PDB file of N, CA and C in Angstrom:
ATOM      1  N   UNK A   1       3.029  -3.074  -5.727  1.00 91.00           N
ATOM      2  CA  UNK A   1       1.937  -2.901  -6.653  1.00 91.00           C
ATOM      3  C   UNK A   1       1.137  -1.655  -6.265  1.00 91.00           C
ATOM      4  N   UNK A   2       0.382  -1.112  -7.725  1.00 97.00           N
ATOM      5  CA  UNK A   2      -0.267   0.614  -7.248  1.00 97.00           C
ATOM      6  C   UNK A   2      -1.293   0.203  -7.818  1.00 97.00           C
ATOM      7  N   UNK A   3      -2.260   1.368  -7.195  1.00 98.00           N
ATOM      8  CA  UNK A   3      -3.561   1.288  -8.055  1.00 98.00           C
ATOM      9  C   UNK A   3      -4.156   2.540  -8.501  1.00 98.00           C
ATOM     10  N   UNK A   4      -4.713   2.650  -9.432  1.00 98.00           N
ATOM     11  CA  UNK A   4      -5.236   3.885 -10.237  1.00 98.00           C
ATOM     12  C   UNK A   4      -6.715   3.898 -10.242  1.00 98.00           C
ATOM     13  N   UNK A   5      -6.607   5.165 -10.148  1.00 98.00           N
ATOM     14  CA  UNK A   5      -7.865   5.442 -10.096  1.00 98.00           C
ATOM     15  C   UNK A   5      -9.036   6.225 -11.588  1.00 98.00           C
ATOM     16  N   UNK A   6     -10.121   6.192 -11.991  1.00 98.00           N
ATOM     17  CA  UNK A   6     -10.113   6.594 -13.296  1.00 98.00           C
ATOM     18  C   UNK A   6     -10.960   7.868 -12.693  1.00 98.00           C
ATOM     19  N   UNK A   7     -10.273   9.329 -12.765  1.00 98.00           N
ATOM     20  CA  UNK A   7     -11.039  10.648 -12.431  1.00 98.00           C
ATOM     21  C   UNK A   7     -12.256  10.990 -12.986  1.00 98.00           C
ATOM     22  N   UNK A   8     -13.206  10.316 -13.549  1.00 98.00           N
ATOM     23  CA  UNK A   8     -14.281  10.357 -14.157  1.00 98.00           C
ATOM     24  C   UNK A   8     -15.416   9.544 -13.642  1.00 98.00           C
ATOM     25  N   UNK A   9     -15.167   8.041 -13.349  1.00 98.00           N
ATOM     26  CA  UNK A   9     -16.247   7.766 -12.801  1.00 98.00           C
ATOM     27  C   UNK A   9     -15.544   6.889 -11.465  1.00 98.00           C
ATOM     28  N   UNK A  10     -14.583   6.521 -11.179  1.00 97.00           N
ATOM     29  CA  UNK A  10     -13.763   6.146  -9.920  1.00 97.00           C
ATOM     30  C   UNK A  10     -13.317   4.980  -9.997  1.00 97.00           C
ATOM     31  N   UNK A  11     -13.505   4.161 -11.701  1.00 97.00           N
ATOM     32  CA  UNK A  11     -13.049   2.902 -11.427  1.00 97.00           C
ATOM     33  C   UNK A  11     -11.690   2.801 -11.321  1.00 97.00           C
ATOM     34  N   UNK A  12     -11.548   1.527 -10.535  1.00 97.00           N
ATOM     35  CA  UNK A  12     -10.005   1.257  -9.800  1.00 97.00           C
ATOM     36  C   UNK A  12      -9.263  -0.145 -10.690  1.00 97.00           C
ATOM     37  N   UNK A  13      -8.262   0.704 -10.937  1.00 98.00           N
ATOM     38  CA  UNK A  13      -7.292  -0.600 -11.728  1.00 98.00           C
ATOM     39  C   UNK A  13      -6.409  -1.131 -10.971  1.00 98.00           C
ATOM     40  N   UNK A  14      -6.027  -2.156 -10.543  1.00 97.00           N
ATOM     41  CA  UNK A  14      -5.331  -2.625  -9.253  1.00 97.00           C
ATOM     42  C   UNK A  14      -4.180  -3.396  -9.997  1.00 97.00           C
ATOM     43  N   UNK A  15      -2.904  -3.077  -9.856  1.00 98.00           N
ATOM     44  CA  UNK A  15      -1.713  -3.566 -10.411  1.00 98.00           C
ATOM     45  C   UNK A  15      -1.640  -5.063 -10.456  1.00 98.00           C
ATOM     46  N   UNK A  16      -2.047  -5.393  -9.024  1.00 97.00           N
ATOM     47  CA  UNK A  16      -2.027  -6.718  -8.393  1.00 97.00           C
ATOM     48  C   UNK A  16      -2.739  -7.867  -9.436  1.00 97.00           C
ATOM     49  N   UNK A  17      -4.187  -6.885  -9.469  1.00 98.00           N
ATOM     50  CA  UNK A  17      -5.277  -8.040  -9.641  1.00 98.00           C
ATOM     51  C   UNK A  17      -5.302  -7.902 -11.171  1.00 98.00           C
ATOM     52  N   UNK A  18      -4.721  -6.962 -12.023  1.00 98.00           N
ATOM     53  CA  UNK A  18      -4.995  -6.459 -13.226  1.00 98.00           C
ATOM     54  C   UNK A  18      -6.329  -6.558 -13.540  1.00 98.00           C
ATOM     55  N   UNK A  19      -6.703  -6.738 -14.894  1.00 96.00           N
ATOM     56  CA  UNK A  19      -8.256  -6.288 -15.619  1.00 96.00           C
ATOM     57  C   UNK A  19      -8.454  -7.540 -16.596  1.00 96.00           C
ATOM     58  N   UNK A  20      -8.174  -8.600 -16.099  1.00 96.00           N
ATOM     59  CA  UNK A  20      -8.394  -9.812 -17.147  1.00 96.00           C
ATOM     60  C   UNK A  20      -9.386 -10.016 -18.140  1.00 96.00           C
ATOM     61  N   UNK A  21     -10.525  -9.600 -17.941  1.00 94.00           N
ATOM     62  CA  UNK A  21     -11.868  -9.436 -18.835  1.00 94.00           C
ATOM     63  C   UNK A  21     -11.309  -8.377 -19.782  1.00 94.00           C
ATOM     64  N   UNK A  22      -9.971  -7.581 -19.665  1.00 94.00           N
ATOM     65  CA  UNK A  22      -9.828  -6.712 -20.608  1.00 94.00           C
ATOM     66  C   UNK A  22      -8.415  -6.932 -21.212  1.00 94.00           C
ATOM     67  N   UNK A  23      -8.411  -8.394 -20.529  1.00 95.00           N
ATOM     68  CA  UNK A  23      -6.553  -8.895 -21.459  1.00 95.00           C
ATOM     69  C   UNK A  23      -5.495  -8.406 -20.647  1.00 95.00           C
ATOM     70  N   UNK A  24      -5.820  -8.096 -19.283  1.00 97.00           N
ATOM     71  CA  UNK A  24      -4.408  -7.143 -18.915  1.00 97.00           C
ATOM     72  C   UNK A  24      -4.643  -8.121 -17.503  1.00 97.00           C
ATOM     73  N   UNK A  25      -3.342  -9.309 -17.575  1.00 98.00           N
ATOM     74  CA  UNK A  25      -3.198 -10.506 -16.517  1.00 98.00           C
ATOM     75  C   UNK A  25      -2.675  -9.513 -14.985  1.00 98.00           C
ATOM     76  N   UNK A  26      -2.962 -10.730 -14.038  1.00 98.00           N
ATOM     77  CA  UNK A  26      -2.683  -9.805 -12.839  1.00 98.00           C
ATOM     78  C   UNK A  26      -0.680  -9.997 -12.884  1.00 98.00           C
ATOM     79  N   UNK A  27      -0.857  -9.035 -11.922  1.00 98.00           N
ATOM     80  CA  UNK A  27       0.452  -8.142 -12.239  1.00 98.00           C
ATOM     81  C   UNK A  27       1.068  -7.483 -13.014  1.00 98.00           C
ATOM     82  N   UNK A  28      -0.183  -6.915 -14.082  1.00 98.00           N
ATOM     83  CA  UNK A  28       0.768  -6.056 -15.050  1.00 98.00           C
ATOM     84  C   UNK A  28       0.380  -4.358 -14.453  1.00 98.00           C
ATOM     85  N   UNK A  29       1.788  -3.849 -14.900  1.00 97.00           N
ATOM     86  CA  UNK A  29       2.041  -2.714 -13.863  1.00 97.00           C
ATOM     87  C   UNK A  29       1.412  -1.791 -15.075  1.00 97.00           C
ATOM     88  N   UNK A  30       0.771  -0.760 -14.640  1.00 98.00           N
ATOM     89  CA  UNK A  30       0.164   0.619 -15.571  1.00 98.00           C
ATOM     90  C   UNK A  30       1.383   0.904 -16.154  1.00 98.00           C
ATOM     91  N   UNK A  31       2.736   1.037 -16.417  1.00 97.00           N
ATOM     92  CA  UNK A  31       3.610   1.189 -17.348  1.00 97.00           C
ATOM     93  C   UNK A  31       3.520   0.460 -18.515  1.00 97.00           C
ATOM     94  N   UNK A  32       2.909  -0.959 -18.438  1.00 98.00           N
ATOM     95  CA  UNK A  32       2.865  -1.779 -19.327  1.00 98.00           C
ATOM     96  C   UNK A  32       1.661  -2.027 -20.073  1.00 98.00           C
ATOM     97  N   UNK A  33       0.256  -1.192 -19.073  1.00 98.00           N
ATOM     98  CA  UNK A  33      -0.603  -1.239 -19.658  1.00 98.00           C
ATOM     99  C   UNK A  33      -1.265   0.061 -21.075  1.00 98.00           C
ATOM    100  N   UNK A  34      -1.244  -0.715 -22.300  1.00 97.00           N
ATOM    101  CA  UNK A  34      -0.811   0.322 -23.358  1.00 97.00           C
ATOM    102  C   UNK A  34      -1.583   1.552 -23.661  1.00 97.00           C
ATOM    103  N   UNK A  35      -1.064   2.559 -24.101  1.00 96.00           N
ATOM    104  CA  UNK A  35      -2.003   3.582 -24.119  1.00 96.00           C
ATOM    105  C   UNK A  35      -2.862   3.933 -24.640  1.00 96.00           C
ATOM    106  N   UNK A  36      -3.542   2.944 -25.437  1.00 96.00           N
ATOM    107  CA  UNK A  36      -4.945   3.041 -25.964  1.00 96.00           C
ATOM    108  C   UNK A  36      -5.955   2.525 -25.652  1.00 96.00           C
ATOM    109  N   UNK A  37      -5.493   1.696 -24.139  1.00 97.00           N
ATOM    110  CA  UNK A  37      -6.653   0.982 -23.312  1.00 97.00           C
ATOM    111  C   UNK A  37      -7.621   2.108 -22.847  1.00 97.00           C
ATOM    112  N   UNK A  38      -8.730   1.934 -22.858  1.00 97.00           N
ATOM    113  CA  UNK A  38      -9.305   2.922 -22.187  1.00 97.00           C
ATOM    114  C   UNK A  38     -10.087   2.250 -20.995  1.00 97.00           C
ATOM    115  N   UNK A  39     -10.740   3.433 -19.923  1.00 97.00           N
ATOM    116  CA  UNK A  39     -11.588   2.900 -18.873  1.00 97.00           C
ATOM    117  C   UNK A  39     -12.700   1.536 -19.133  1.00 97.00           C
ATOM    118  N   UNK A  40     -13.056   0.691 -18.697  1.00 96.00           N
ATOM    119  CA  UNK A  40     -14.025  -0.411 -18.995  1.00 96.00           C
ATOM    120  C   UNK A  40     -15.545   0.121 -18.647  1.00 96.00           C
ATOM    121  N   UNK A  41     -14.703   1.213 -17.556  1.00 97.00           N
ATOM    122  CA  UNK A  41     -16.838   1.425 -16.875  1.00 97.00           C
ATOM    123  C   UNK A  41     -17.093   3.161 -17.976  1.00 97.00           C
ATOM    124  N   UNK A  42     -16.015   4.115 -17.842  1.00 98.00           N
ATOM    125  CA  UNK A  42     -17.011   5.150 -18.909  1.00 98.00           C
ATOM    126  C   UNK A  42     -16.132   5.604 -20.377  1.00 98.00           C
ATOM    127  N   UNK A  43     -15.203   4.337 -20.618  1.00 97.00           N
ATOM    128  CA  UNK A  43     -14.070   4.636 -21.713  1.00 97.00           C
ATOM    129  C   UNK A  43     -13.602   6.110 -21.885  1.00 97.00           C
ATOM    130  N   UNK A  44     -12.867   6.949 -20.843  1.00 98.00           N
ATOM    131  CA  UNK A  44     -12.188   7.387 -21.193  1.00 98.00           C
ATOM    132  C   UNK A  44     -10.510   7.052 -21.134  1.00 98.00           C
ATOM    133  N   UNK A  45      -9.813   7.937 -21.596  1.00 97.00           N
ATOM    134  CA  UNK A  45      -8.301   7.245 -21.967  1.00 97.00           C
ATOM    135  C   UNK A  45      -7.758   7.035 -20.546  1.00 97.00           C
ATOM    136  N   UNK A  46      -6.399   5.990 -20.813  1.00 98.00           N
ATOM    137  CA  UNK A  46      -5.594   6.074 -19.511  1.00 98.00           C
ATOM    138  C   UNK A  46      -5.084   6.928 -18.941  1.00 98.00           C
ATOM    139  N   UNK A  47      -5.233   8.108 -19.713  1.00 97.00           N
ATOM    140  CA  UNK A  47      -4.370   9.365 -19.073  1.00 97.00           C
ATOM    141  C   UNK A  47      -5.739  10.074 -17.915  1.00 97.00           C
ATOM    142  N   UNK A  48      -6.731   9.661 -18.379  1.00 98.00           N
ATOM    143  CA  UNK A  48      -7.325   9.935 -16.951  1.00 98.00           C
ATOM    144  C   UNK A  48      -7.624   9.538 -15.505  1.00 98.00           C
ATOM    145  N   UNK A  49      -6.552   8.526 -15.585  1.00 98.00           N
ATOM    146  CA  UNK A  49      -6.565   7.586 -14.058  1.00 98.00           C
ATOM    147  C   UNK A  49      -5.298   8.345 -13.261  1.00 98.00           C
ATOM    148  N   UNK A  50      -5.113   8.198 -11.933  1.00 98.00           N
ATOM    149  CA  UNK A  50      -4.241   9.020 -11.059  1.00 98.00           C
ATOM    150  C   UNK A  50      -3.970   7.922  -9.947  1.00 98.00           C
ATOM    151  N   UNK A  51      -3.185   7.670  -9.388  1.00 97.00           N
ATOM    152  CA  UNK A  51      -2.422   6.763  -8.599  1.00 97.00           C
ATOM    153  C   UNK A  51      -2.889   7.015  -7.318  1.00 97.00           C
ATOM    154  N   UNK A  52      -3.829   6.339  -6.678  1.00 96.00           N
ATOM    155  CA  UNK A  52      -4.343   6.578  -5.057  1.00 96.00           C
ATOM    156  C   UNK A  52      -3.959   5.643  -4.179  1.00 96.00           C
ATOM    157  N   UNK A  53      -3.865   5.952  -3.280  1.00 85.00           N
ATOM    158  CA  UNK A  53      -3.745   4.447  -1.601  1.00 85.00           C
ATOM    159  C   UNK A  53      -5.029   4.425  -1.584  1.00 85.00           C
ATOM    160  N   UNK A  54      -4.959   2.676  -1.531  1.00 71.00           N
ATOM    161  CA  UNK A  54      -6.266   2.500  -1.024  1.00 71.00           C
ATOM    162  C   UNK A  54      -5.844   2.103   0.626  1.00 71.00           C
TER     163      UNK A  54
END
């Protein structure tokens, strides 16, 4: 499992834990998460998140 990061304000999407308050159950992998989801904390698109180690 990876986690992304959103280059705008730093929120972290965690493969593991997914974003349930936003419909996306844990373990769904950012391939699956669709591309019109946007950030929850400053809505920009998914194309602005980048894959970090935490």
């Amino acid at each position: 499992m990876k986690t992304y990061q959103c280059t705008v304000c730093g929120h972290i999407y965690d493969e593991a834990a997914g974003a349930p308050a936003e419909g996306l159950a844990a373990g769904t992998l950012w391939a699956d998460v669709p591309d019109s989801w946007v950030c929850p904390e400053c809505g920009v698109a998914k194309t602005d998140f980048d894959m970090v180690e935490i």
